[in-house]
Amino acid sequence: MMTKFFCVTLLSSFIMVQLIVTSSAVPVQIEEAQAVISTGVNELPADSKLDLAARHKVLLEFEKHFAQFSCEAIKVILVDLKAAPEHIVAHDDKITALKNALDKIKKINLINEPLDPLEVRAATNIIGELISQTNINLVSAVKEHGQLAFELQRFNFFLGEAFDDLIATLTPEERELDAGLVSLHKQYNESDNDEKWQFWIKLWNYFE
């Protein structure tokens, strides 16, 4: 199970990096991803056991990709709202909120490595406030933009797989220590794609 957790996370990180670097949602080369996985599996001892903090850290690696993907979605939604033929006051409010959020996030380093965890968390919280204030479902709001919508859903899937695997590795003692995380996992299983995108914000803040 630990090997599976490592492999899923390795694949996910590789895919997310490729998507963000290209920024044009170019399809990932699956063969390359599989090669990376094979290398990771071969180098991982069969009896290896990451401690709890290390497993948390692996899951936290997804946060920067969450922030980056959210920013791309916000930009797309903003363009769509501005191009809408009908004038709706509610749209004006959302446009203002989206522009303000992007202005704040632009000041945060989300591209150049190494990323500052505190800056990434700041971006996450800005996104969380935006979703809460404007009631925007990022995944559904970009459904007309096929590739981006697909990548958002795929991110949900891979992070969900990694989250499932982490919970599965918990010992009874660790489940007590991470009772809040186990509770969040139950909420995750009961959520849809849009709810998951808002749910991840709760997950990142769990680790504060």
Tab-separated table of C-alpha atoms in Angstrom:
chain	number	residue	atom	x	y	z
A	1	MET	CA	0.000	0.000	0.000
A	2	MET	CA	2.864	2.383	0.818
A	3	THR	CA	4.407	1.635	-2.572
A	4	LYS	CA	1.090	2.473	-4.263
A	5	PHE	CA	0.877	5.732	-2.301
A	6	PHE	CA	4.369	6.674	-3.424
A	7	CYS	CA	3.677	5.772	-7.059
A	8	VAL	CA	0.344	7.620	-7.323
A	9	THR	CA	1.910	10.717	-5.815
A	10	LEU	CA	4.941	10.502	-8.084
A	11	LEU	CA	2.751	10.237	-11.175
A	12	SER	CA	0.525	13.071	-9.994
A	13	SER	CA	3.425	15.411	-9.291
A	14	PHE	CA	4.952	14.680	-12.689
A	15	ILE	CA	1.688	15.337	-14.491
A	16	MET	CA	0.922	18.509	-12.577
A	17	VAL	CA	4.392	19.944	-13.217
A	18	GLN	CA	4.091	19.228	-16.933
A	19	LEU	CA	0.660	20.871	-17.118
A	20	ILE	CA	1.730	23.994	-15.265
A	21	VAL	CA	4.996	24.406	-17.171
A	22	THR	CA	3.228	24.198	-20.526
A	23	SER	CA	0.329	26.358	-19.220
A	24	SER	CA	-1.513	25.570	-22.450
A	25	ALA	CA	-2.884	22.263	-21.160
A	26	VAL	CA	-0.854	20.206	-23.650
A	27	PRO	CA	-1.665	16.497	-23.151
A	28	VAL	CA	0.879	14.756	-20.941
A	29	GLN	CA	3.132	12.124	-22.466
A	30	ILE	CA	1.844	9.060	-20.639
A	31	GLU	CA	4.872	6.984	-21.647
A	32	GLU	CA	7.175	9.445	-19.886
A	33	ALA	CA	5.022	9.412	-16.788
A	34	GLN	CA	5.066	5.619	-16.707
A	35	ALA	CA	8.841	5.639	-17.016
A	36	VAL	CA	9.085	7.928	-14.012
A	37	ILE	CA	6.805	5.615	-12.040
A	38	SER	CA	8.863	2.546	-12.909
A	39	THR	CA	12.021	4.250	-11.725
A	40	GLY	CA	10.355	5.271	-8.478
A	41	VAL	CA	9.038	1.766	-7.804
A	42	ASN	CA	12.388	0.147	-8.518
A	43	GLU	CA	14.181	2.503	-6.158
A	44	LEU	CA	11.679	2.083	-3.327
A	45	PRO	CA	12.493	-0.800	-0.947
A	46	ALA	CA	9.598	-3.230	-0.579
A	47	ASP	CA	9.568	-2.812	3.212
A	48	SER	CA	9.892	0.989	3.182
A	49	LYS	CA	7.660	2.923	5.553
A	50	LEU	CA	7.388	6.689	5.414
A	51	ASP	CA	6.688	8.207	8.801
A	52	LEU	CA	3.460	10.140	9.283
A	53	ALA	CA	5.055	13.567	8.854
A	54	ALA	CA	6.668	12.451	5.598
A	55	ARG	CA	3.331	11.180	4.285
A	56	HIS	CA	1.738	14.512	5.186
A	57	LYS	CA	4.513	16.306	3.308
A	58	VAL	CA	3.911	14.216	0.177
A	59	LEU	CA	0.220	15.155	0.226
A	60	LEU	CA	1.088	18.808	0.795
A	61	GLU	CA	3.111	18.839	-2.425
A	62	PHE	CA	-0.206	19.014	-4.266
A	63	GLU	CA	-1.086	22.388	-2.756
A	64	LYS	CA	1.093	24.424	-5.116
A	65	HIS	CA	-0.543	22.714	-8.092
A	66	PHE	CA	-3.976	23.392	-6.620
A	67	ALA	CA	-3.125	27.100	-6.358
A	68	GLN	CA	-1.695	27.207	-9.882
A	69	PHE	CA	-4.658	25.403	-11.446
A	70	SER	CA	-7.091	27.609	-9.529
A	71	CYS	CA	-5.403	30.723	-10.914
A	72	GLU	CA	-5.729	29.409	-14.474
A	73	ALA	CA	-9.419	28.677	-13.858
A	74	ILE	CA	-9.995	32.132	-12.348
A	75	LYS	CA	-8.490	33.771	-15.439
A	76	VAL	CA	-10.765	31.756	-17.748
A	77	ILE	CA	-13.882	32.497	-15.688
A	78	LEU	CA	-13.030	36.207	-15.646
A	79	VAL	CA	-12.744	36.309	-19.444
A	80	ASP	CA	-16.056	34.464	-19.813
A	81	LEU	CA	-17.879	36.837	-17.471
A	82	LYS	CA	-16.518	39.897	-19.283
A	83	ALA	CA	-17.610	38.446	-22.633
A	84	ALA	CA	-21.141	37.575	-21.481
A	85	PRO	CA	-23.666	39.395	-23.737
A	86	GLU	CA	-26.160	40.058	-20.966
A	87	HIS	CA	-25.375	42.643	-18.311
A	88	ILE	CA	-25.991	41.183	-14.890
A	89	VAL	CA	-25.166	43.041	-11.700
A	90	ALA	CA	-24.142	39.758	-10.094
A	91	HIS	CA	-21.567	39.341	-12.874
A	92	ASP	CA	-20.100	42.739	-12.060
A	93	ASP	CA	-19.683	41.675	-8.452
A	94	LYS	CA	-17.995	38.451	-9.476
A	95	ILE	CA	-15.740	40.239	-11.958
A	96	THR	CA	-14.605	42.621	-9.245
A	97	ALA	CA	-13.961	39.766	-6.820
A	98	LEU	CA	-12.044	37.752	-9.425
A	99	LYS	CA	-9.902	40.718	-10.462
A	100	ASN	CA	-9.101	41.567	-6.852
A	101	ALA	CA	-8.156	37.964	-6.124
A	102	LEU	CA	-5.885	37.746	-9.176
A	103	ASP	CA	-4.194	41.032	-8.270
A	104	LYS	CA	-3.336	39.582	-4.857
A	105	ILE	CA	-2.186	36.233	-6.214
A	106	LYS	CA	0.015	37.852	-8.896
A	107	LYS	CA	2.193	39.171	-6.074
A	108	ILE	CA	2.791	35.618	-4.842
A	109	ASN	CA	5.430	33.360	-6.362
A	110	LEU	CA	3.662	30.274	-7.722
A	111	ILE	CA	6.013	29.466	-10.595
A	112	ASN	CA	9.704	29.876	-9.815
A	113	GLU	CA	11.219	27.263	-7.529
A	114	PRO	CA	11.730	27.002	-4.669
A	115	LEU	CA	8.246	28.049	-3.638
A	116	ASP	CA	7.659	29.545	-0.217
A	117	PRO	CA	5.087	27.352	1.600
A	118	LEU	CA	3.690	30.421	3.371
A	119	GLU	CA	3.150	32.215	0.049
A	120	VAL	CA	1.471	29.146	-1.421
A	121	ARG	CA	-0.816	28.957	1.625
A	122	ALA	CA	-1.597	32.663	1.225
A	123	ALA	CA	-2.703	31.981	-2.366
A	124	THR	CA	-4.787	29.027	-1.206
A	125	ASN	CA	-6.574	31.172	1.350
A	126	ILE	CA	-7.249	33.925	-1.181
A	127	ILE	CA	-8.810	31.309	-3.467
A	128	GLY	CA	-10.831	29.963	-0.545
A	129	GLU	CA	-12.193	33.409	0.289
A	130	LEU	CA	-13.025	33.986	-3.380
A	131	ILE	CA	-14.989	30.757	-3.694
A	132	SER	CA	-16.823	31.496	-0.454
A	133	GLN	CA	-17.693	35.124	-1.296
A	134	THR	CA	-18.738	34.648	-4.926
A	135	ASN	CA	-20.085	31.082	-4.788
A	136	ILE	CA	-18.046	30.124	-7.841
A	137	ASN	CA	-17.594	26.428	-8.636
A	138	LEU	CA	-14.306	26.450	-10.512
A	139	VAL	CA	-14.641	23.011	-12.110
A	140	SER	CA	-18.141	23.560	-13.528
A	141	ALA	CA	-17.467	27.175	-14.433
A	142	VAL	CA	-14.827	26.141	-16.990
A	143	LYS	CA	-16.800	23.209	-18.452
A	144	GLU	CA	-16.925	24.905	-21.866
A	145	HIS	CA	-13.123	24.938	-21.899
A	146	GLY	CA	-12.711	21.216	-22.437
A	147	GLN	CA	-9.006	20.712	-21.808
A	148	LEU	CA	-8.850	22.861	-18.678
A	149	ALA	CA	-12.017	21.284	-17.297
A	150	PHE	CA	-10.517	17.862	-17.954
A	151	GLU	CA	-7.281	18.740	-16.175
A	152	LEU	CA	-9.131	20.138	-13.155
A	153	GLN	CA	-11.102	16.904	-12.882
A	154	ARG	CA	-7.949	14.858	-13.361
A	155	PHE	CA	-6.266	16.800	-10.569
A	156	ASN	CA	-9.242	15.973	-8.343
A	157	PHE	CA	-8.815	12.308	-9.269
A	158	PHE	CA	-5.076	12.041	-8.637
A	159	LEU	CA	-5.145	13.996	-5.401
A	160	GLY	CA	-8.122	11.927	-4.307
A	161	GLU	CA	-6.169	8.730	-5.018
A	162	ALA	CA	-3.218	9.996	-2.983
A	163	PHE	CA	-5.549	11.017	-0.140
A	164	ASP	CA	-7.261	7.603	-0.182
A	165	ASP	CA	-3.914	5.850	-0.052
A	166	LEU	CA	-2.609	7.987	2.812
A	167	ILE	CA	-5.678	7.190	4.895
A	168	ALA	CA	-5.289	3.507	4.052
A	169	THR	CA	-1.716	3.516	5.401
A	170	LEU	CA	-2.692	4.878	8.819
A	171	THR	CA	-2.187	2.580	11.768
A	172	PRO	CA	-4.816	2.592	14.552
A	173	GLU	CA	-2.578	4.893	16.574
A	174	GLU	CA	-2.074	7.232	13.612
A	175	ARG	CA	-5.804	7.318	12.966
A	176	GLU	CA	-6.245	8.687	16.490
A	177	LEU	CA	-3.505	11.253	15.961
A	178	ASP	CA	-5.019	12.224	12.601
A	179	ALA	CA	-8.692	11.991	13.598
A	180	GLY	CA	-9.359	15.352	11.937
A	181	LEU	CA	-7.802	14.148	8.693
A	182	VAL	CA	-9.866	10.948	8.796
A	183	SER	CA	-12.984	13.094	9.258
A	184	LEU	CA	-12.015	15.246	6.267
A	185	HIS	CA	-11.537	12.101	4.205
A	186	LYS	CA	-15.111	11.068	4.975
A	187	GLN	CA	-16.318	14.498	3.805
A	188	TYR	CA	-14.230	14.119	0.660
A	189	ASN	CA	-15.881	10.808	-0.196
A	190	GLU	CA	-19.305	12.460	0.058
A	191	SER	CA	-18.451	15.417	-2.213
A	192	ASP	CA	-18.759	16.013	-5.961
A	193	ASN	CA	-16.114	17.543	-8.233
A	194	ASP	CA	-16.998	21.149	-7.403
A	195	GLU	CA	-17.276	20.414	-3.707
A	196	LYS	CA	-13.919	18.642	-3.831
A	197	TRP	CA	-12.253	21.780	-5.167
A	198	GLN	CA	-13.560	23.694	-2.150
A	199	PHE	CA	-12.807	20.750	0.107
A	200	TRP	CA	-9.080	20.809	-0.728
A	201	ILE	CA	-8.855	24.231	0.918
A	202	LYS	CA	-9.992	22.609	4.168
A	203	LEU	CA	-7.334	19.954	3.665
A	204	TRP	CA	-4.495	22.442	3.192
A	205	ASN	CA	-5.561	24.415	6.236
A	206	TYR	CA	-5.710	21.233	8.307
A	207	PHE	CA	-1.917	21.169	8.098
A	208	GLU	CA	-1.453	24.715	9.440
